[in-house]
Structure formats: C-alpha cells, structure tokens
Coordinates of C-alpha atoms in Angstrom, one line a residue:
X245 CA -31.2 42.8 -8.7
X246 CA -30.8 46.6 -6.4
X247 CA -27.2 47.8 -6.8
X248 CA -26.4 48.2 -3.4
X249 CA -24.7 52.0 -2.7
X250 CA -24.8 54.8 -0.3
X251 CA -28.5 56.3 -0.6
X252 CA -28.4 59.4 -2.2
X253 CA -30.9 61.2 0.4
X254 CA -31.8 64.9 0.3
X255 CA -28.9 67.4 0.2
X256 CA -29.3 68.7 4.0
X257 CA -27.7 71.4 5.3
X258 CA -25.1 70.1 8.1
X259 CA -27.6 71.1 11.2
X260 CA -30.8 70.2 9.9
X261 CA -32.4 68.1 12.0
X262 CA -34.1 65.5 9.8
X263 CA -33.9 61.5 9.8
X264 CA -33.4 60.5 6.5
X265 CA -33.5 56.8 7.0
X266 CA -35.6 53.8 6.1
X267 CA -36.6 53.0 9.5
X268 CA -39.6 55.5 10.3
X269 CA -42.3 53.3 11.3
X270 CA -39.8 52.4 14.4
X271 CA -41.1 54.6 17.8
X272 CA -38.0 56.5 19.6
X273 CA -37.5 54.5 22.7
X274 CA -34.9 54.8 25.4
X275 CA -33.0 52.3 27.4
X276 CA -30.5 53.0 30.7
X277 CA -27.5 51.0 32.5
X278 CA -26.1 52.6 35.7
X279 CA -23.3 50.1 36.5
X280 CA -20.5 49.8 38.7
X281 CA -17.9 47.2 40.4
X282 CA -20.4 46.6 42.7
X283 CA -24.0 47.0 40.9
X284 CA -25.8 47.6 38.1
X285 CA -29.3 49.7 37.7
X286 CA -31.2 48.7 34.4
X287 CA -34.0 51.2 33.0
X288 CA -35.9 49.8 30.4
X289 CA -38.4 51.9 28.3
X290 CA -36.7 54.8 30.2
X291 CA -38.2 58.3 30.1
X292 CA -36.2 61.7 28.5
X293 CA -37.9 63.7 32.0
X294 CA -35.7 61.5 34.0
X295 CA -31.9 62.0 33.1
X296 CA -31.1 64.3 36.1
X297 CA -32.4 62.2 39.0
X298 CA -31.7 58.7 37.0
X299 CA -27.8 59.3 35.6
X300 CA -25.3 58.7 37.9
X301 CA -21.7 60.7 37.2
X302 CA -19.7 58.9 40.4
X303 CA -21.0 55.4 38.2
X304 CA -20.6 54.5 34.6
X305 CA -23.6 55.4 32.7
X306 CA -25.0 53.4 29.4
X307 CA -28.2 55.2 27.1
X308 CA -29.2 53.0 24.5
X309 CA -31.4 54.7 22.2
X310 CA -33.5 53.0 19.8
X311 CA -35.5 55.1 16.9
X312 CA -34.4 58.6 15.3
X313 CA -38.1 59.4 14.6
X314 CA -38.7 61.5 17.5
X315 CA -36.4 65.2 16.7
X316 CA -37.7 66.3 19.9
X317 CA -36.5 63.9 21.9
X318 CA -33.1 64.2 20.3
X319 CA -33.1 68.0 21.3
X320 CA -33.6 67.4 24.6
X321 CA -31.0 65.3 24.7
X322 CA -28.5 67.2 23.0
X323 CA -29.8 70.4 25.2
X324 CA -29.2 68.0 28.2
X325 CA -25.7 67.1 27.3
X326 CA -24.8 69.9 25.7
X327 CA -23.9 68.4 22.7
X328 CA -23.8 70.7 18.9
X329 CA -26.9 70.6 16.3
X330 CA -24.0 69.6 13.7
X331 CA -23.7 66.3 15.4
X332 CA -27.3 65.8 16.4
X333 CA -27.6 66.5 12.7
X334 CA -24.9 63.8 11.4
X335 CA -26.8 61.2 14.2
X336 CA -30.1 61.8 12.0
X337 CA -28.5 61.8 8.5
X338 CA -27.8 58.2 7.6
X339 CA -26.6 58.9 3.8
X340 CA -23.0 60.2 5.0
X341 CA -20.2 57.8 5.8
X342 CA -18.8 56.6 8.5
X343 CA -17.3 59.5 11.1
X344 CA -15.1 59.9 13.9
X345 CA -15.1 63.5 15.3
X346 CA -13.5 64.4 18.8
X347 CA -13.8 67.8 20.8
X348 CA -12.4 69.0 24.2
X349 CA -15.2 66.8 26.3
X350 CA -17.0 64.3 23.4
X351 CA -16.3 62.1 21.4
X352 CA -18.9 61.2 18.2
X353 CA -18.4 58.0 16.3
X354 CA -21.1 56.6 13.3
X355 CA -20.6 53.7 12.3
X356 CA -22.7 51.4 9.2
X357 CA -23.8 48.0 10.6
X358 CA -24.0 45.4 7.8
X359 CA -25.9 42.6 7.7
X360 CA -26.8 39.6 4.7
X361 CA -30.9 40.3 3.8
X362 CA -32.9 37.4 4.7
X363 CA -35.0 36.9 1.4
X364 CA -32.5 38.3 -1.2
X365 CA -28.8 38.8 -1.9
X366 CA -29.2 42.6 -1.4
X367 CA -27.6 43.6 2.2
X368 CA -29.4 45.7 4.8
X369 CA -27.7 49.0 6.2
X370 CA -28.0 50.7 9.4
X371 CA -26.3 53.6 10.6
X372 CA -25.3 52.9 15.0
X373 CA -24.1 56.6 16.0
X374 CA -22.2 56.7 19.5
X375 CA -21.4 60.2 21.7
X376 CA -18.9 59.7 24.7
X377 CA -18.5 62.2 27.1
X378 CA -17.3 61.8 30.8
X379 CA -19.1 58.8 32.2
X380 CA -21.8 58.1 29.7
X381 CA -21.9 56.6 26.5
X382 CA -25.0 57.6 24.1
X383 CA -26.1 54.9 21.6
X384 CA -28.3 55.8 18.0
X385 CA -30.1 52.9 16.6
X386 CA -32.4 53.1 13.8
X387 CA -34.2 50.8 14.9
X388 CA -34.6 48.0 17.6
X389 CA -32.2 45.1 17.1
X390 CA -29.9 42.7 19.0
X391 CA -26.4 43.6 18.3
X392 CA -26.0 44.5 22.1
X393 CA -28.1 41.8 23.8
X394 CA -25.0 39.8 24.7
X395 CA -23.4 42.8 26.1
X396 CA -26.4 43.5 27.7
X397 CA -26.6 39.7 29.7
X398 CA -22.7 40.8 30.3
X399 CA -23.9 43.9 32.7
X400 CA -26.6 42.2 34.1
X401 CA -24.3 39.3 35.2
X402 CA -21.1 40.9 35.6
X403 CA -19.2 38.7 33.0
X404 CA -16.6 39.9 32.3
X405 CA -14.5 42.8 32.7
X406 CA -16.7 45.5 31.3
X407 CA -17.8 46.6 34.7
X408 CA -14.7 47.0 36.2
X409 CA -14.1 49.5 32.9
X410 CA -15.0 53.0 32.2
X411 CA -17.7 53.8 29.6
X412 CA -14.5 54.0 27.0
X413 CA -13.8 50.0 27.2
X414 CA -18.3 49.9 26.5
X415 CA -17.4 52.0 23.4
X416 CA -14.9 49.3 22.6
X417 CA -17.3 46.1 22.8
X418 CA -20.0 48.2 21.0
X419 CA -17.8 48.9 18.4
X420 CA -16.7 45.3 18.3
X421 CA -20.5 43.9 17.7
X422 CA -21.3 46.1 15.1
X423 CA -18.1 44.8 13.5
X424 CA -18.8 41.0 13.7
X425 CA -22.2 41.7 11.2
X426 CA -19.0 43.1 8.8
X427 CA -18.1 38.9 9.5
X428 CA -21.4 37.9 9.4
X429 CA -21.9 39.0 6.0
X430 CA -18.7 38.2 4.7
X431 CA -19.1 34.8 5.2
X432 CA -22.8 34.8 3.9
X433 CA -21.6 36.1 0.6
X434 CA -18.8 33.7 1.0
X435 CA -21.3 30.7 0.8
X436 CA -23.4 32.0 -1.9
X437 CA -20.0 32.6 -4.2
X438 CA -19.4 28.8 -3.2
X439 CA -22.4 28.0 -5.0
X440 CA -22.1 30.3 -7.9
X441 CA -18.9 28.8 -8.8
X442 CA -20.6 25.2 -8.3
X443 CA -23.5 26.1 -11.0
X444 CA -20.9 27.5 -13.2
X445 CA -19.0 23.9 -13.5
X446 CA -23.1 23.2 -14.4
X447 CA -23.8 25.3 -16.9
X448 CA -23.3 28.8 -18.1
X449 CA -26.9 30.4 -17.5
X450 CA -27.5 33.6 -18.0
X451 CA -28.8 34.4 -14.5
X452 CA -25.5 32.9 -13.1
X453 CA -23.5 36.6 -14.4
X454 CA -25.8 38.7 -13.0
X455 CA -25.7 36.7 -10.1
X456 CA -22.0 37.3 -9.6
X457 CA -22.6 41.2 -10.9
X458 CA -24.9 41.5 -7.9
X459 CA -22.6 40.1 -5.5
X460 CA -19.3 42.1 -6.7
X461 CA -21.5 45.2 -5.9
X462 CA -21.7 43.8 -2.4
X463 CA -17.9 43.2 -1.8
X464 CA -17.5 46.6 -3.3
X465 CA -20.2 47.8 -1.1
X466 CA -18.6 46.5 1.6
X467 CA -15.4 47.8 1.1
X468 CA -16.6 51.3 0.9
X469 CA -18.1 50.8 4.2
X470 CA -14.7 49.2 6.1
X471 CA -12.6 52.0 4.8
X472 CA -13.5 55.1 6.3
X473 CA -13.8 52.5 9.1
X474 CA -10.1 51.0 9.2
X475 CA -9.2 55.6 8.9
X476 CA -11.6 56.4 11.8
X477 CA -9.7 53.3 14.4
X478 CA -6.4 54.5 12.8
X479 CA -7.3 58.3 13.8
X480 CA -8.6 56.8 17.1
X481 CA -5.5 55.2 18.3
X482 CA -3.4 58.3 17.9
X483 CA -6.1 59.9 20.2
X484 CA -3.4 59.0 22.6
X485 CA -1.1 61.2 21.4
X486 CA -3.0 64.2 21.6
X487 CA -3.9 66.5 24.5
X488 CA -7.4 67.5 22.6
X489 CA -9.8 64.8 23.9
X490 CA -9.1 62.3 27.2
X491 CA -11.9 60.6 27.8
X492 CA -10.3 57.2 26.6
X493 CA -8.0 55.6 28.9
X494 CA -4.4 55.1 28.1
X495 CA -4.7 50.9 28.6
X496 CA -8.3 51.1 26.8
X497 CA -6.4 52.3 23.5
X498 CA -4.8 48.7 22.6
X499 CA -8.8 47.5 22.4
X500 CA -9.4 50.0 19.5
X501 CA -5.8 49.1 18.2
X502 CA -7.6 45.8 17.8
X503 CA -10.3 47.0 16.0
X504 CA -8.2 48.4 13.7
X505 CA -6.4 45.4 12.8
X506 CA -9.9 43.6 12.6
X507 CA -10.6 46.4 10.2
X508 CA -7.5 45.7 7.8
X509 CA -8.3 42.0 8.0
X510 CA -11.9 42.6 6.9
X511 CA -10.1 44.3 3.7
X512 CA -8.0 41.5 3.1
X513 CA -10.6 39.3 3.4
X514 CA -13.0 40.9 1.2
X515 CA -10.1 41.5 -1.8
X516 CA -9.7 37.4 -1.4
X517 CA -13.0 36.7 -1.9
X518 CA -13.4 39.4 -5.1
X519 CA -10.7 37.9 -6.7
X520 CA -12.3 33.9 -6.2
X521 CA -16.1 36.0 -7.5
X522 CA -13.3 37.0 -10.4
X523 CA -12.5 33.5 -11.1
X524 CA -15.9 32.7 -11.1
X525 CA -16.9 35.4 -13.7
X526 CA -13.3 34.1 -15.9
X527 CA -14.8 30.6 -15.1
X528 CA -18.4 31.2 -16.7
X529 CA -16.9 32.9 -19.7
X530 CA -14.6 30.3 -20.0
X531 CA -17.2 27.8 -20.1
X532 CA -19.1 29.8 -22.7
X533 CA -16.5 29.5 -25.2
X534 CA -15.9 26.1 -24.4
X535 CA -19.3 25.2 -25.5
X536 CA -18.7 27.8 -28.3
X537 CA -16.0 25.9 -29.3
X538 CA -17.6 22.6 -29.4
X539 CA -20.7 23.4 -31.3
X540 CA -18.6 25.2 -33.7
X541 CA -16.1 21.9 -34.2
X542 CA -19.7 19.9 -34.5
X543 CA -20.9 22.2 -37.6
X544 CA -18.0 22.4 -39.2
X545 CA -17.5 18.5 -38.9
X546 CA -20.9 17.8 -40.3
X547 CA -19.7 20.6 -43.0
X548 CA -16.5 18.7 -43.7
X549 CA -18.7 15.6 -44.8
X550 CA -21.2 17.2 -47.0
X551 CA -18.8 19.0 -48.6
X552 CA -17.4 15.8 -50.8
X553 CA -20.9 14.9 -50.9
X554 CA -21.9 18.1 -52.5
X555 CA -19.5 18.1 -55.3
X556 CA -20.3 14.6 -56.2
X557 CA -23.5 16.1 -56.5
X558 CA -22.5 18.9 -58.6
X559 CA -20.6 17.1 -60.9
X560 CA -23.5 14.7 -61.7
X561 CA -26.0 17.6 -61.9
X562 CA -24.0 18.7 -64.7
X563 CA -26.3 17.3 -67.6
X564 CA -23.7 17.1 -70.3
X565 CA -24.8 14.6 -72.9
X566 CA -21.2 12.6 -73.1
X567 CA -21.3 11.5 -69.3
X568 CA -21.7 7.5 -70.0
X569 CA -22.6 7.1 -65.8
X570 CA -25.9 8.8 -66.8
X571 CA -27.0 6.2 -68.6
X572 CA -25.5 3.4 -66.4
X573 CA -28.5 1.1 -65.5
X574 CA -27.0 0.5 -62.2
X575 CA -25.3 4.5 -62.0
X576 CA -27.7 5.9 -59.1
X577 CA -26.8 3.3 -57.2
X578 CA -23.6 3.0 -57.4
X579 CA -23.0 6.7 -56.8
X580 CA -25.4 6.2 -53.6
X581 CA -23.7 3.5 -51.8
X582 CA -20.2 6.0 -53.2
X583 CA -21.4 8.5 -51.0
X584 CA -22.1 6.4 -48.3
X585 CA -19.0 4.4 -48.0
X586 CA -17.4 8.3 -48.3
X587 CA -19.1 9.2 -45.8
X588 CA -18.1 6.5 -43.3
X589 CA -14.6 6.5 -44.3
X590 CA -14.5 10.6 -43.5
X591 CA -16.1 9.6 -39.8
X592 CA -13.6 7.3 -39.1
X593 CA -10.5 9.4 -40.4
X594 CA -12.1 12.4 -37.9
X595 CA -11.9 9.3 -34.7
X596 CA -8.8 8.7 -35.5
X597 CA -7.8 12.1 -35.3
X598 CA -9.9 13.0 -32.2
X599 CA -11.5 15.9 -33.7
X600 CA -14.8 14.9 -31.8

C-alpha cells in the first residue's frame, strides 16, 4: 500500500511559474457565468481574447478554469487582473498546503479536495485555488470534474439564493462542495474500517494490519489537510474585523462561520473514527494472543500427559537386573493398559477443571 502524504515536488522558488501536479495530460480550458437577479449569461469553452468585451463589472461574474497546463494562459490572466506572480505561482504549485492570503482588492484561497480512490484504499488529491476580487470570482481546477455541476444547474435555474448574492456568497458554496468530498471520504473510510473490524472477529491475517496501517495514514492524511483548513475559515471570519480587504459582505461572513464549524466537526469526526481504527488494531492483537494462548494451553496439555508417561518409561528403561516386572510374563502389558488408564484419568481430571 502508497502512504498517502503531501508530494514532495521540486523546491520552487515562490514565483516560478511551473505546475507541479499530476494532472498534465488535462488541456487548460475556460468556462464563464455572467449572472444577475434578473439573468444569467453562460460561456462554455470560453476564450482568454475575450475577457474585456465578455466580463460584466455592473453583474456578478463566475470564471471557472479547468487545467493548469497552459502558463501562458495563466499570465494573461494574471496580467488581465492584475494579480502577483507569487500567487499565480502558489495556483500552479500543488505540494504546499492549504492558503488563505488577502490584499487591499483580492482575496486568494487554495484549498485540497479529497476524495476515496475508486480501485484502491489510497485517496486522490487535488488542489481547487480561488481569487476574489470585486465582482468576479476566479476558479483553478487541475482538472475537469463535477464538484460545481449542482451549483452550476443552481445559476442556470435561479435556485436558490446565489443569484441574488454577490460573488462572496459563490465563494461560500464553492468552498462548501469542495468540503462535502472531506464527508465523502470520511464516510468511505468509515465503511471499510466497518469491515476491517468484521474480519478481525474472523481471523487475525496478516494483511488485516496493514490494512488498518494504510487507512490510519488516511485519517492522518486527512487531518493534515482540515487543519490549515479549520485556521484559514478561522482567519476568514475575522476578515470582518479588519479594514484590509472588503470584498466579503458583512451578512456573507456567518456562511464562512459555518464552514468553519463544519471544519471542527470534520476533526472530531476523524479523531472518532482513529480511535474505533485503534480498537481495531487493539482488537487484532488481542485476538493474536488469544490464539497464542490457546495453542500454548493445547501443547502444554498434551505435555502434561506424556510427562507421567515418560517416566514410567524411564524407570522401566532402567535395565537393573533385580526389577522382578521385567520378567513378568504378563509385565508389558500390564504397564501398557497402566499407561493408558493414566492417561484417561489425567483427560478427565483436565475436564473437570476446564483447562480445555
């Protein structure tokens, strides 16, 4: 089994522009909502030579991007919005941990999305970057998924409050996707520590413990991605407090308040279930020493019964010429059926006793 930790990518320096993720067969595409109240504009497959006549300030303003293979692209975004190489340069890197950065007019927020993999017990990472400046909000994606499909259909069909909202309160939902995979695969390694603990009242394989090493790397895993999490939410809500960035409303703030309670009930959650994966490792070595135990009661009951046996044998094996049995006509059997009424008699005493 992979221990599952942060990937140790290339040291970089902080505005080198470079993707150092997995995700590099994935083509750089670009997707647009223009939405108000009253409409909403979509612009799928949406093209970089367009964001002056296609972005709408006096409207709310949604780009989705999907693919970090394409640096050029990025700078022309980052020229377009004016936005630092530094954070063009954390949006690219996906070996750092999760960030929340504000200035004067933006606001940059990473974030690790989680998921269970589909044909192992490993999980799958990928970094979702968002920038929020003044009536757009700039989505990173490594690659094309559908963690923002329903909030898509929620634009489309103005369910809903999210177009009555600024971009700030589409920050919010965005945020709260990427945080149900954290659920997601919670519960999926919930499941499979269900079963673990089942094959462990079964039998104590081998394969079982590294079963339950493997997933305790997950939880742990998993807990190294929520914290810098639950700090960024924490650092978010006192946002309000501060006269450096105010591009999030004042009512929008309770949302992210809610995200970070969601954040310190992930923890909880995740120290529940290492302490049941505990009982399931305490469990499995519990049941190896019961078996232990029992096969080392069963050899030394069958020692306890051959040990009488064996000095019956001894004395008679002797040779001493004044033993009158050894010339008993009817001595070998008689010492025989001895040894085997002995033997019974020693069987039933250990019944009795319940020593097997």
């Amino acid at each position: 089994m992979r221990k599952i930790k942060y990937k140790k990518g290339r040291k970089l320096q902080h505005i080198t522009l470079e993707y150092t993720g997995s995700h590099k067969e994935h083509e750089t595409e670009m997707q647009l909502f223009v939405y108000d109240d009253a409409d909403v504009i979509e612009y799928d497959k949406f093209n970089v030579l367009a964001l002056n006549t296609c972005i709408d300030y006096t409207k709310n303003n949604w780009l989705n991007i999907h693919g970090l293979n394409d640096i050029n692209l990025l700078k022309t975004i980052g020229a377009h919005f004016k936005l630092d190489d530094f954070l063009l340069a954390d949006i690219l890197n996906t070996t750092k941990r999760t960030k929340l950065e504000e200035q004067r007019d933006v606001l940059f927020f990473n974030i690790k999305s989680l998921l269970p993999s589909e044909y192992s017990d490993n999980i799958s990472v990928e970094q979702i970057s968002f920038i929020l400046k003044d009536g757009i909000l700039i989505s990173f994606q490594e690659k094309r998924s559908d963690f923002f499909t329903h909030i898509r259909e929620r634009l489309r069909t103005h369910a809903g409050i999210v177009r009555t909202k600024k971009v700030d309160y589409l920050l919010y939902l965005l945020l709260d996707a990427v945080m149900e995979n954290f659920y997601i695969t919670i519960e999926d390694e919930e499941d499979k520590i269900e079963e673990l603990i089942n094959l462990t009242k079964k039998g104590a394989d081998p394969v079982i413990l590294e079963k339950i090493e493997n997933h305790r790397d997950n939880f742990n895993f998993l807990k190294r991605s929520i914290i810098p999490l639950r700090d960024s939410l924490y650092y978010l809500k006192t946002i309000k407090d501060d006269d450096t960035y105010n591009g999030i409303q004042k009512e929008t703030f309770s949302f992210f308040i809610r995200l970070h309670q969601k954040s310190l009930e992930l923890l909880e959650q995740i120290d529940s279930d290492m302490s049941s994966l505990e009982s399931a490792s305490n469990f499995y070595f519990s049941e190896q020493s019961r078996k232990m135990n029992e096969i080392m009661k069963t050899l030394t009951i069958i020692s306890a019964i051959f040990i009488p046996l064996t000095f019956i044998v001894g004395v008679y094996g002797m040779n001493f010429e004044n033993m009158p049995e050894l010339r008993y006509k009817y001595g070998y059997h008689s010492v025989m059926i001895a040894m085997f009424f002995l033997v019974i008699a020693l069987i039933i005493y250990f019944k009795k006793r319940r020593w097997f």
